[in-house]
Short mmCIF file of C-alpha atoms in Angstrom, two decimals:
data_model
loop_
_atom_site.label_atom_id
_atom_site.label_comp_id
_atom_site.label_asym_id
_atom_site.label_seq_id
_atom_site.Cartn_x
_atom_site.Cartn_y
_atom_site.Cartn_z
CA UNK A 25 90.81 92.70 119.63
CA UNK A 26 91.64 94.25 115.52
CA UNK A 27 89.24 95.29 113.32
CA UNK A 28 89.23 98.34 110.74
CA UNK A 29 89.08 101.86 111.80
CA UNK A 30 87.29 103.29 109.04
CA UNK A 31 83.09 102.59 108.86
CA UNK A 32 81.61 99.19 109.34
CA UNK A 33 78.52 97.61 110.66
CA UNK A 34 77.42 95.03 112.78
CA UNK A 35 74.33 92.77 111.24
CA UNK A 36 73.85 89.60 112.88
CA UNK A 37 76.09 87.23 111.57
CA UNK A 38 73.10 84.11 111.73
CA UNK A 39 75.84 81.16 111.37
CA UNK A 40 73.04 78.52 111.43
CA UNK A 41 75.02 76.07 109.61
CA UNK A 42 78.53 76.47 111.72
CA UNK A 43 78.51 72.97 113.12
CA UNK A 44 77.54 71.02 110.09
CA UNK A 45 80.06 69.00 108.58
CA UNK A 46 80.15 69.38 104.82
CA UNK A 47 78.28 66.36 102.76
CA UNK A 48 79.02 66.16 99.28
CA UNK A 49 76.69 66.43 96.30
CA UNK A 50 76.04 62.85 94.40
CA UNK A 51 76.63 63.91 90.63
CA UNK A 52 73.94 64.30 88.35
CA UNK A 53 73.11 63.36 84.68
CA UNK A 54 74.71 66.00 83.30
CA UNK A 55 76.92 68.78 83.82
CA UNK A 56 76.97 72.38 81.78
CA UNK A 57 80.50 73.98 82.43
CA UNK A 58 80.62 77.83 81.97
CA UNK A 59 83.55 79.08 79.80
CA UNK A 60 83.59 82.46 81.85
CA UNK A 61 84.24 81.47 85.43
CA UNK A 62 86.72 84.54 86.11
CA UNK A 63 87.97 88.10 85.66
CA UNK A 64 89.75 88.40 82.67
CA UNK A 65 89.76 86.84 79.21
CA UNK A 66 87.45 84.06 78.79
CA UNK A 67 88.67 80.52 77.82
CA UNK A 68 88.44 78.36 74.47
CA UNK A 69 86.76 75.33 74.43
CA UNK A 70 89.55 72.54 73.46
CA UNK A 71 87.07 69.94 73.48
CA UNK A 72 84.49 69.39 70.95
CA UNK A 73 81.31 67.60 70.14
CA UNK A 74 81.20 63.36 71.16
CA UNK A 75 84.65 63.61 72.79
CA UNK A 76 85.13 61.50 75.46
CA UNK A 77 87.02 63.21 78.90
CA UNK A 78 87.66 62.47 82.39
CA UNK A 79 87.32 64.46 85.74
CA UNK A 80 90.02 67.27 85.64
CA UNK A 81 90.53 67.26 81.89
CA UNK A 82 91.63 70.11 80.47
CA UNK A 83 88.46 71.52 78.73
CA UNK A 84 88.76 75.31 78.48
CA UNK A 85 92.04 77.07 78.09
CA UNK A 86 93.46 80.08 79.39
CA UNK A 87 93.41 83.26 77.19
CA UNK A 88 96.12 86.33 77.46
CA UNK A 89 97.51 87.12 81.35
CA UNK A 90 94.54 87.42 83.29
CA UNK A 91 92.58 84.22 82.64
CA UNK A 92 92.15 80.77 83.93
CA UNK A 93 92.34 77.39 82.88
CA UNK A 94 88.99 75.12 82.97
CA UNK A 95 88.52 71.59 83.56
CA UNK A 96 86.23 69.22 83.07
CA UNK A 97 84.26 68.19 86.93
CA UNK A 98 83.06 64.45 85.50
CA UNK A 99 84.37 61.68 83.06
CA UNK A 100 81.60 61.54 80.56
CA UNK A 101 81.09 62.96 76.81
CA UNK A 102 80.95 65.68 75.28
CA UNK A 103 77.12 66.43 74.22
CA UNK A 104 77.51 70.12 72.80
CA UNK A 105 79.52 73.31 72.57
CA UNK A 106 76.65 75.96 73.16
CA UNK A 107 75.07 78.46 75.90
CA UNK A 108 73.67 78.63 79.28
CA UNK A 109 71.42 80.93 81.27
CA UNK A 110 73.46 82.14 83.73
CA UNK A 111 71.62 83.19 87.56
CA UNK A 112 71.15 86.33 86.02
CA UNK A 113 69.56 85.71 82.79
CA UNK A 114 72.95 86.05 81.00
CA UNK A 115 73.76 83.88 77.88
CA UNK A 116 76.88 82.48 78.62
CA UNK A 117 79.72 80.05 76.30
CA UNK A 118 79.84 76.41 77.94
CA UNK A 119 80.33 72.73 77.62
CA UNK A 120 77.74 70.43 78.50
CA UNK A 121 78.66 66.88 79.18
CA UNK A 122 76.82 63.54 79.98
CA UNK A 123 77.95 61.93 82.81
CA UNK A 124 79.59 58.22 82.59
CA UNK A 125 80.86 57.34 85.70
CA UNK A 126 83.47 58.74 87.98
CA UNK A 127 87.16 58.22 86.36
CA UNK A 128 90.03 60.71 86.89
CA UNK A 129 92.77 61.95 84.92
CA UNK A 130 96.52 59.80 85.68
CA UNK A 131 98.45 62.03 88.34
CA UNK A 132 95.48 63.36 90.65
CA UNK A 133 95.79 62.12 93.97
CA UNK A 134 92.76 61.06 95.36
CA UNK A 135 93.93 59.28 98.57
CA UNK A 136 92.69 61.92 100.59
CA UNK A 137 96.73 61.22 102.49
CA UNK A 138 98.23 64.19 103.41
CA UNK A 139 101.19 65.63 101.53
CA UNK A 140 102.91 68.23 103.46
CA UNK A 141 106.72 68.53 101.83
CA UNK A 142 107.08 70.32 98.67
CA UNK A 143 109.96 70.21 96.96
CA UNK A 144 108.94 72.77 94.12
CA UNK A 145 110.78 76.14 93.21
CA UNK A 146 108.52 79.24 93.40
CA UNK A 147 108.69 79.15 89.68
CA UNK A 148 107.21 75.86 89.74
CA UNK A 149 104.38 76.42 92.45
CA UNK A 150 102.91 79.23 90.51
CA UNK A 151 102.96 77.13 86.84
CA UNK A 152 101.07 74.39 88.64
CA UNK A 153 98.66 76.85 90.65
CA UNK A 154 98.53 78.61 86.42
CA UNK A 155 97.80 75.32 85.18
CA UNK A 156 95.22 74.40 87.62
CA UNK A 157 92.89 77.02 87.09
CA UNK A 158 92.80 78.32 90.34
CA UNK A 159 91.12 81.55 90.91
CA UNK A 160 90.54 83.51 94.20
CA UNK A 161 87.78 81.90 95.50
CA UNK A 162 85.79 84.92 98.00
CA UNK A 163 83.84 85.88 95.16
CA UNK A 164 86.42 87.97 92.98
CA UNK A 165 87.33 85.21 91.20
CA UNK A 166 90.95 86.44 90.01
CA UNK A 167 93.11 84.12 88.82
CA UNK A 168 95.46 83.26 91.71
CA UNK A 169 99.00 82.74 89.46
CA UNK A 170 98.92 86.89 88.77
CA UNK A 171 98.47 87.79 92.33
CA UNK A 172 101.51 85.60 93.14
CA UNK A 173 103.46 87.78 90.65
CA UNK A 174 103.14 91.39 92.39
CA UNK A 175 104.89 93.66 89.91
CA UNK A 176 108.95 94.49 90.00
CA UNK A 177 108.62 97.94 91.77
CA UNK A 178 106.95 96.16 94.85
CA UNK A 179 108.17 94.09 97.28
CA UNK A 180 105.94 91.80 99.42
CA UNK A 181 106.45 90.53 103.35
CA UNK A 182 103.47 89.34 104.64
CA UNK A 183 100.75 86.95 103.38
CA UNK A 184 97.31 87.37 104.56
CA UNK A 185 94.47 84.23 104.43
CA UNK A 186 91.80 85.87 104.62
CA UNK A 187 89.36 83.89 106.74
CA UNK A 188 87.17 86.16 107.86
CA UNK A 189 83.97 84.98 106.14
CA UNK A 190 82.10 88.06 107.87
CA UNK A 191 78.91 87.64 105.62
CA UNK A 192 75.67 86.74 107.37
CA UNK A 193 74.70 83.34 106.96
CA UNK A 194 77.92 81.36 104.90
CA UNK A 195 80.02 79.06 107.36
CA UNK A 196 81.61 77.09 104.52
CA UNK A 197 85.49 78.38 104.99
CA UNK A 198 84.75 78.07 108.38
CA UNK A 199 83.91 74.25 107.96
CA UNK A 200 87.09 74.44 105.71
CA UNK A 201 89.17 75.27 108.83
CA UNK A 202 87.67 72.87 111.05
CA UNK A 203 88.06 70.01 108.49
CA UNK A 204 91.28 70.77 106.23
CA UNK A 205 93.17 72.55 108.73
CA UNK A 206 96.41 70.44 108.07
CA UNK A 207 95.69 71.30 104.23
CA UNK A 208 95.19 74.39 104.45
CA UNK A 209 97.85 75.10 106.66
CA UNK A 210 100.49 73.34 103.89
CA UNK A 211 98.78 75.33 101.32
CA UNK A 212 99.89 78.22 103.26
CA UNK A 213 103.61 77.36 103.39
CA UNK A 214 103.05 76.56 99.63
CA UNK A 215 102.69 80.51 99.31
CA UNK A 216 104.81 82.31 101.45
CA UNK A 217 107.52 80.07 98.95
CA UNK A 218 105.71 81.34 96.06
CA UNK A 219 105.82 84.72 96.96
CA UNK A 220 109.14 84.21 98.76
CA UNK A 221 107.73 85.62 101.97
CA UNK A 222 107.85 84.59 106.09
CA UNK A 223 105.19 85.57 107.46
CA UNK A 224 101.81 84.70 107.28
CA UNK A 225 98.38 86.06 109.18
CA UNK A 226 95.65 84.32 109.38
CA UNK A 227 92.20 86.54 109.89
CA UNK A 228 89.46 84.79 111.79
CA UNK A 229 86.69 86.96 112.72
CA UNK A 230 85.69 86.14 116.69
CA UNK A 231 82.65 84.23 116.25
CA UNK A 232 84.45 81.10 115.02
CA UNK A 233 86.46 80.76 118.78
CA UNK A 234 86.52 76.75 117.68
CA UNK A 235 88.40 77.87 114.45
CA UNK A 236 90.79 80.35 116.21
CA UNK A 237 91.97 77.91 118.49
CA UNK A 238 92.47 74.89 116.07
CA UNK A 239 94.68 77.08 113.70
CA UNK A 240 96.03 78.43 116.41
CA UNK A 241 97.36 74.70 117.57
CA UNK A 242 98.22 74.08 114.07
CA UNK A 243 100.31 77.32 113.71
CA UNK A 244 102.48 77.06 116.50
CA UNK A 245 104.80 74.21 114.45
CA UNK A 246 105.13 76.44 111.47
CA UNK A 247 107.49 79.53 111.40
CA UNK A 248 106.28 82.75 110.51
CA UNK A 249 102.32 81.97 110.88
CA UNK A 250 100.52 83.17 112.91
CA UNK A 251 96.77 83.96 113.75
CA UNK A 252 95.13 87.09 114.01
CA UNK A 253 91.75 86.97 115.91
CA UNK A 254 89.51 89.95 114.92
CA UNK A 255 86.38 91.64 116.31
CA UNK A 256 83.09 91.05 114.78
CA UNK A 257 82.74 94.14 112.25
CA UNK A 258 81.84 93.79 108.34
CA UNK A 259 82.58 94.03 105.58
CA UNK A 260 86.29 92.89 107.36
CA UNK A 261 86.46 90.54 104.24
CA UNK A 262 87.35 93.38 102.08
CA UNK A 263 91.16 92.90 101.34
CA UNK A 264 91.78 96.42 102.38
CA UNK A 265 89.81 96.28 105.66
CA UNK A 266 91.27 92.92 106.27
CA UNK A 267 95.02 94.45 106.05
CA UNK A 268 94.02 97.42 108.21
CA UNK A 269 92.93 94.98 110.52
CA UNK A 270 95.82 92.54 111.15
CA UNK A 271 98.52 95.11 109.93
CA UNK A 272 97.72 98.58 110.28
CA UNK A 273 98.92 99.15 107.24
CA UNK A 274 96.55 101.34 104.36
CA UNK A 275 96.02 100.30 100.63
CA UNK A 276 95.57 104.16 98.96
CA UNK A 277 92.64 104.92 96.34
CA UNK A 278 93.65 103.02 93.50
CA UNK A 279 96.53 101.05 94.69
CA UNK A 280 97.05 96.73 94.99
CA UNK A 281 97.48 95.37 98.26
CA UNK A 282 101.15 94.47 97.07
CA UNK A 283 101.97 98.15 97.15
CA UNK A 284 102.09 98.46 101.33
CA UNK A 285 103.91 94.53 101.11
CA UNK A 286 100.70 92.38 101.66
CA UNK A 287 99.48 89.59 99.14
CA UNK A 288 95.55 88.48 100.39
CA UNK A 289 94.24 84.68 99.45
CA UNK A 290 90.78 83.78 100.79
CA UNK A 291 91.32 80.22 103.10
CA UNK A 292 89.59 78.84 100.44
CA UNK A 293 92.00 79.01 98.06
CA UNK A 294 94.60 78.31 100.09
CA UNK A 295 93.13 74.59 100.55
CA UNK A 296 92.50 74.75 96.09
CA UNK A 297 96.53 75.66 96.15
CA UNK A 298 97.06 72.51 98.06
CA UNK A 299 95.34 70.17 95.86
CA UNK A 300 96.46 71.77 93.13
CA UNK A 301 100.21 71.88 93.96
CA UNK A 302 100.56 68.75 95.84
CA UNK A 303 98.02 66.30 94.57
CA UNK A 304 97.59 67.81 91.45
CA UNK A 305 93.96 68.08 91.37
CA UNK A 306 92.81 71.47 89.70
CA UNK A 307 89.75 73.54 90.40
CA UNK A 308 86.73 71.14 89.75
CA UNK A 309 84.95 71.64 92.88
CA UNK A 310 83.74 74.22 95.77
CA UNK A 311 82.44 74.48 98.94
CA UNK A 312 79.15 76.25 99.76
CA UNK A 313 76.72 76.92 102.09
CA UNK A 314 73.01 76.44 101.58
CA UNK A 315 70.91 78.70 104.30
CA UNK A 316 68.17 80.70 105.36
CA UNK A 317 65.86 81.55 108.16
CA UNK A 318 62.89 79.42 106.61
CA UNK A 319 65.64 76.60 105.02
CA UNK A 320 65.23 72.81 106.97
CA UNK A 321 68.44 71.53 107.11
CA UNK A 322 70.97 74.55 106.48
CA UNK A 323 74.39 73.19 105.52
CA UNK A 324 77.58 73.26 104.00
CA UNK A 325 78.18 71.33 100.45
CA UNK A 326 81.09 70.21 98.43
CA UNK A 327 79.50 70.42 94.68
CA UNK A 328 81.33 69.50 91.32
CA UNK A 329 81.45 72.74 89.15
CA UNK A 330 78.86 72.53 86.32
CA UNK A 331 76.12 70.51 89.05
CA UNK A 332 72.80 72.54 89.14
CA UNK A 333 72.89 74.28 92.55
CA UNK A 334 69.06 72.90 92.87
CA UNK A 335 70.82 69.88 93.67
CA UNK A 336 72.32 71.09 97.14
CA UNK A 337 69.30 72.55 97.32
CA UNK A 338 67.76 69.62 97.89
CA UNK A 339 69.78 68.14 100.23
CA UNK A 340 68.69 70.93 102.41
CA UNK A 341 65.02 70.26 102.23
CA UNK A 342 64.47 72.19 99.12
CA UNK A 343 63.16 75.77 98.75
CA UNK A 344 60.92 76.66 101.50
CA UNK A 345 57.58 77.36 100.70
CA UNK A 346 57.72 81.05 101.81
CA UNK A 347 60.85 82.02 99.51
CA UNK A 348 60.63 85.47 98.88
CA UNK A 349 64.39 85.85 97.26
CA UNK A 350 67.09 83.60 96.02
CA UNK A 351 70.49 85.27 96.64
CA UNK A 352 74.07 83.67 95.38
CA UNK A 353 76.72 84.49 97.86
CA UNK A 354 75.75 86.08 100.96
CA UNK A 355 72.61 88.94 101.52
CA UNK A 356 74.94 91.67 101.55
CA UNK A 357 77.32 91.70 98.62
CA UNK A 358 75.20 88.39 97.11
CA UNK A 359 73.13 89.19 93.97
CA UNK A 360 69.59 87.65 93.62
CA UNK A 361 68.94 84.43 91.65
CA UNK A 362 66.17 83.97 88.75
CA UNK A 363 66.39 80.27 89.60
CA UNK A 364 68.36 77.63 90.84
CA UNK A 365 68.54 75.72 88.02
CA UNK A 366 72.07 77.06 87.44
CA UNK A 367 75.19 75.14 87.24
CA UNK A 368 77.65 75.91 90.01
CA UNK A 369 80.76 77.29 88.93
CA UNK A 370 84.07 78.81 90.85
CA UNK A 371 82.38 82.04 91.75
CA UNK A 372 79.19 79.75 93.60
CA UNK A 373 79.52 80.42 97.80
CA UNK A 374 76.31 79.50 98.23
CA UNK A 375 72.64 79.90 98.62
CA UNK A 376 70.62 81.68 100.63
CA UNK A 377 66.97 81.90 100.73
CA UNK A 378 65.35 84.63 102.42
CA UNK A 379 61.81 84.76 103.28
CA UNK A 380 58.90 87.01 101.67
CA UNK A 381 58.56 89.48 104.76
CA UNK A 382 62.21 90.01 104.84
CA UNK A 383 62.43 90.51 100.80
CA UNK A 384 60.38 93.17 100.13
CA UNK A 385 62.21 96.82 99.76
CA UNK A 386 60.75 99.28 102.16
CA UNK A 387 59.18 102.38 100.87
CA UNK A 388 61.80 104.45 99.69
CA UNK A 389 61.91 108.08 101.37
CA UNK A 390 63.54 111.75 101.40
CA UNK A 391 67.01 111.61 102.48
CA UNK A 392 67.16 113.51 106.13
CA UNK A 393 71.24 114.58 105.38
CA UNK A 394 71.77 112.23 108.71
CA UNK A 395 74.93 110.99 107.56
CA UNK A 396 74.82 107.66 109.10
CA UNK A 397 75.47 105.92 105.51
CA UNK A 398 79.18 108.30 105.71
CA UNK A 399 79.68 106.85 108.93
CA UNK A 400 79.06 103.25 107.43
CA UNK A 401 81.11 103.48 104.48
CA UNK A 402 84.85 101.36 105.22
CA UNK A 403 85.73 103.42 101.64
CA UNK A 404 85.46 106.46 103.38
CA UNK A 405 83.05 107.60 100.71
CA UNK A 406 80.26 109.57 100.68
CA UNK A 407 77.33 107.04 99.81
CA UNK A 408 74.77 109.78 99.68
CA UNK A 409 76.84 111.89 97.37
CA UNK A 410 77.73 109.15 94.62
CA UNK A 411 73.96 107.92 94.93
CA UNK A 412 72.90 110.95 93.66
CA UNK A 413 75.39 111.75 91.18
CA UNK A 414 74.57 108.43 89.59
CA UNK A 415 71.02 108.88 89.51
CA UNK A 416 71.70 112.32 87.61
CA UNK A 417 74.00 110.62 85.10
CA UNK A 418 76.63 112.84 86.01
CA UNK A 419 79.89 110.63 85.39
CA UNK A 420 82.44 113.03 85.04
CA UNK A 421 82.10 113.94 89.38
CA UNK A 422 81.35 110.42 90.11
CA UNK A 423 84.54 109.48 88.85
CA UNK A 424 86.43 112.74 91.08
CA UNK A 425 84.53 111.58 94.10
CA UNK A 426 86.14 108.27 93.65
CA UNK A 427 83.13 105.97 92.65
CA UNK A 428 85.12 103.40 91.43
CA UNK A 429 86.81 102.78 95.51
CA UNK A 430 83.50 101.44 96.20
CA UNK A 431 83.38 97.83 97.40
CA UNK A 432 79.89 97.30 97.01
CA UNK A 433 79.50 96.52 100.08
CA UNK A 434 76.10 97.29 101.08
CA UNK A 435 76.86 98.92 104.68
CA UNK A 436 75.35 102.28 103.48
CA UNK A 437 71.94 100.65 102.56
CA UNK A 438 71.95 99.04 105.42
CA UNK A 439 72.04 101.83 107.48
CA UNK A 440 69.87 104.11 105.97
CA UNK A 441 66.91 105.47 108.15
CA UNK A 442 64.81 106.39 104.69
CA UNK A 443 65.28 102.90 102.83
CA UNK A 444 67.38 104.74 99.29
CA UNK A 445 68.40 102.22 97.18
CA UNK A 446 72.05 103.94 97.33
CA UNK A 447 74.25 100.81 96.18
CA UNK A 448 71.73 100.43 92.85
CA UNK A 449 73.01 104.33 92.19
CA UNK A 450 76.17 103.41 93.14
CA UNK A 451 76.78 100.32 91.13
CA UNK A 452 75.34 101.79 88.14
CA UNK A 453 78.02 105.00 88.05
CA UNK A 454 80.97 102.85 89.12
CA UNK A 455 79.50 100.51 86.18
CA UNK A 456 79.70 103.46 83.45
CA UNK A 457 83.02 105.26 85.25
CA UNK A 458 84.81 102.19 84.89
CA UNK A 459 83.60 102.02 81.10
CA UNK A 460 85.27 105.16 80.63
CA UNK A 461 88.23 105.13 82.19
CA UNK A 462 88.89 102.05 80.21
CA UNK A 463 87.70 103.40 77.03
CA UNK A 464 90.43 106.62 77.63
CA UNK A 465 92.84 103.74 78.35
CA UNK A 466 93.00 102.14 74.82
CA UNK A 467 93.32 105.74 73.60
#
C-alpha cells in the first residue's frame, strides 16, 4: 500500500463519528456572514442596511485575482454592515442578517435529482465555479477558479481528490463519500474538463475500507478515474505528501503542484463544484464534524455559513463538562477556539473538544539532540533548527533553512521526548519570513 517516503507519524486516527450520517443544522435567528472567508483579497459588501435577500444572493463580491465571491446562507434582511469576533479574537468585516424564512434565489436546484451531463466548455465550468465562490475547502481556503488556471509554462495530466482526511477525529469527507458518491464523482469529471485532463486519483487513506470500495464501484464506469488506497501515515493530506503518495512524483521547495503535472481538490470541493456547476447552488454551506473523547453524540453536520457553530454543538450534547480546549479543525493542524459562539464560515471543518487532562502542555524540557522531530518532519526540515532560530529572532537563516516549506503540521511536536513547543517557534519565523519576502517583493 502508498504513502509518502519522507517523515510522518502515526497518532490514532479516533474516527468516532465514521458511521454517523450527517443531520443538518435547523437555522437560527440570525446569521453574521464574514467578509474574509479566503486567501486573498477580501470582498465588498454589495448589500446594505434593511435590504431584503434570499439564500445564495450575491452579498460580498470578489476583489482582484485571488478572491472569492460571498453569498448570502438565508433569505432574510439585512440588519447591519459591521464586525465580528472571529474564534480567535479577531475583528472581522461582515453582514449580519435576520432570518425570514427559507426562500432561494431563481436557478438553484434544490431537487436533490442528480445531474450528471454537462454540456459546459472549460471556459464556462471555471466562470461558474468563479462565480460561485468556491474555495478549497481542507482548510486552505483558496479560491478554486485560480487553481483550475495553472500558469502557461505548465502543463497538467493528472487530477488528484484528495480524500485522505488523515486528521484525528474529522470523518465528515468521509460521510461525503459514503453519501454523495454519485456527486462527487460528476464533480470529478466536471474537472478533469476544466483542466482538460484524463486522469483522475482518488486518495483514501485505509481506514475508510467502506469508502474505498464504494468509489471504487463508482469509478469503474468512468474513464480515467481511478482510486488510490493509501496506508495510514499523516499528515498524507498535505498536497505534496498526497502526490508523493499516489504518483511518485516531488513538488520542489517553492514550487505549485502544477509544476510536476498534478492539480489537488479536497473531495469536498469536488461535491461544492457539483452544486455549483450543475445545480447552480454556490458555497452557502459545509460539512463538519463535531467530536471528542468526552463529546455525547459525536457527529457529522451540514451547517449554513454564518450559523453559530454552538448550534451543532448542541446537537451533539453540548460541551462536555470537562472541556479543557476548543479546537477548529482537527488537534493537529486545528487552532484553539475562545468560544463557540462563532459563525461558521468556509474555512469551519469542525469541532473538537478535548478534555482537561489531555489539554494541558507538559513541562517543557532541554532538547536531548535525539533527532526524532528530523525524522518526523514530511518537509524534510530540521524542526529543532528553525525552532531555535525563531526563538532568537534570527530571520535572515530561518528564511535559508527554508522556514517558509513548513506545513505546520505538528508531527515534530508530536514527537518530541522533551515537550518544546517547536511549531509556536516555527510559526512565528515563517510568520515574519514571509513578511519579508513579501515586503522585498513590492520593492
Amino acid at each position: 500500500m502508498k504513502t509518502f517516503k519522507i517523515g510522518g507519524i502515526h497518532p490514532a486516527d479516533n474516527k468516532l463519528s465514521a458511521a454517523v450520517p450527517f443531520e443538518t443544522v435547523p437555522l437560527p435567528a440570525q446569521v453574521i456572514i464574514p467578509l474574509e472567508q479566503h486567501i486573498g483579497a477580501p470582498t465588498v459588501a454589495v448589500v446594505a442596511k434593511g435590504d431584503k435577500v434570499k439564500a445564495g444572493q450575491l452579498i460580498g463580491e470578489a476583489q482582484g485575482p485571488v478572491s472569492a465571491n460571498i453569498h448570502s446562507s438565508v433569505s432574510g434582511t439585512v440588519t447591519k454592515l459591521d464586525t465580528v469576533i472571529d474564534a480567535w479574537g479577531y475583528k472581522r468585516p461582515a453582514v449580519y442578517i435576520s432570518v425570514e424564512g427559507d426562500e432561494w434565489m431563481e436557478g438553484i436546484d434544490r431537487s436533490g435529482i442528480l445531474k450528471e451531463q454537462c454540456d459546459l466548455t472549460p471556459e464556462e465550468i471555471i466562470a461558474k465555479i468563479k462565480n460561485a465562490g468556491i474555495v478549497g475547502l481542507g482548510g486552505a481556503c483558496f479560491p478554486t477558479h485560480v487553481k483550475l488556471v495553472p500558469p502557461p509554462s505548465m502543463t497538467v495530466d493528472t487530477l488528484i481528490v484528495n480524500a485522505v482526511e488523515c486528521e484525528p477525529y474529522l470523518t465528515h469527507n468521509h460521510r461525503l463519500m459514503l453519501e454523495k458518491g454519485r456527486e462527487i464523482m460528476t464533480g470529478i469529471e466536471i474537472l478533469k474538463k476544466a483542466l482538460k485532463v484524463d486522469k483522475a486519483v482518488i486518495g483514501i487513506e485505509a481506514n475508510k475500507p467502506d469508502a474505498i470500495k464504494y468509489m471504487e464501484e463508482l469509478a469503474a464506469s468512468h474513464d480515467g478515474v481511478s482510486v488510490q488506497a493509501l496506508k495510514m501515515k499523516y499528515p498524507q493530506g498535505g498536497e505534496k505528501q498526497l502526490i508523493a503518495a499516489c504518483t511518485g512524483r516531488e513538488v520542489k521547495s517553492g514550487a505549485i503542484p502544477a509544476s510536476v503535472g498534478v492539480v489537488v481538490q479536497n473531495v469536498a470541493t469536488v461535491f461544492a463544484v457539483y452544486e455549483a456547476v450543475q445545480l447552480n447552488k454556490p458555497l452557502v454551506e459545509v460539512a463538519i464534524t463535531i467530536s471528542g473523547p468526552s463529546v455525547k453524540h459525536p457527529g457529522n453536520y451540514i451547517i449554513r455559513i454564518g450559523t453559530p457553530l454552538g448550534d451543532a454543538l448542541a446537537m451533539a450534547g453540548g460541551l462536555p463538562e470537562d472541556t479543557g480546549k476548543i479546537i477548529g479543525g482537527g488537534p493537529m493542524m486545528g487552532r484553539a477556539f475562545m468560544t463557540t459562539d462563532v459563525p461558521a464560515t468556509k474555512r469551519s471543518a469542525g469541532l473538537v473538544l478535548m478534555p482537561e487532562s489531555l489539554s494541558k502542555r507538559r513541562p517543557v524540557m532541554n532538547c536531548i539532540r535525539c533527532g526524532k522531530c528530523v525524522e518526523a518532519c514530511p518537509m524534510g526540515l530540521e524542526p529543532y533548527l528553525l525552532a531555535q532560530l525563531g526563538a532568537k529572532q534570527d530571520w535572515e537563516r530561518s528564511e535559508k533553512e527554508k522556514v517558509t516549506d513548513c506545513i505546520e503540521c505538528g508531527s515534530c511536536m508530536y514527537t518530541c521526548p522533551s515537550n518544546r513547543p517547536l511549531l509556536d517557534y516555527i510559526r512565528m519565523g515563517k510568520a515574519e519570513v514571509m513578511g519579508i519576502i513579501k515586503a522585498r517583493a513590492k520593492k
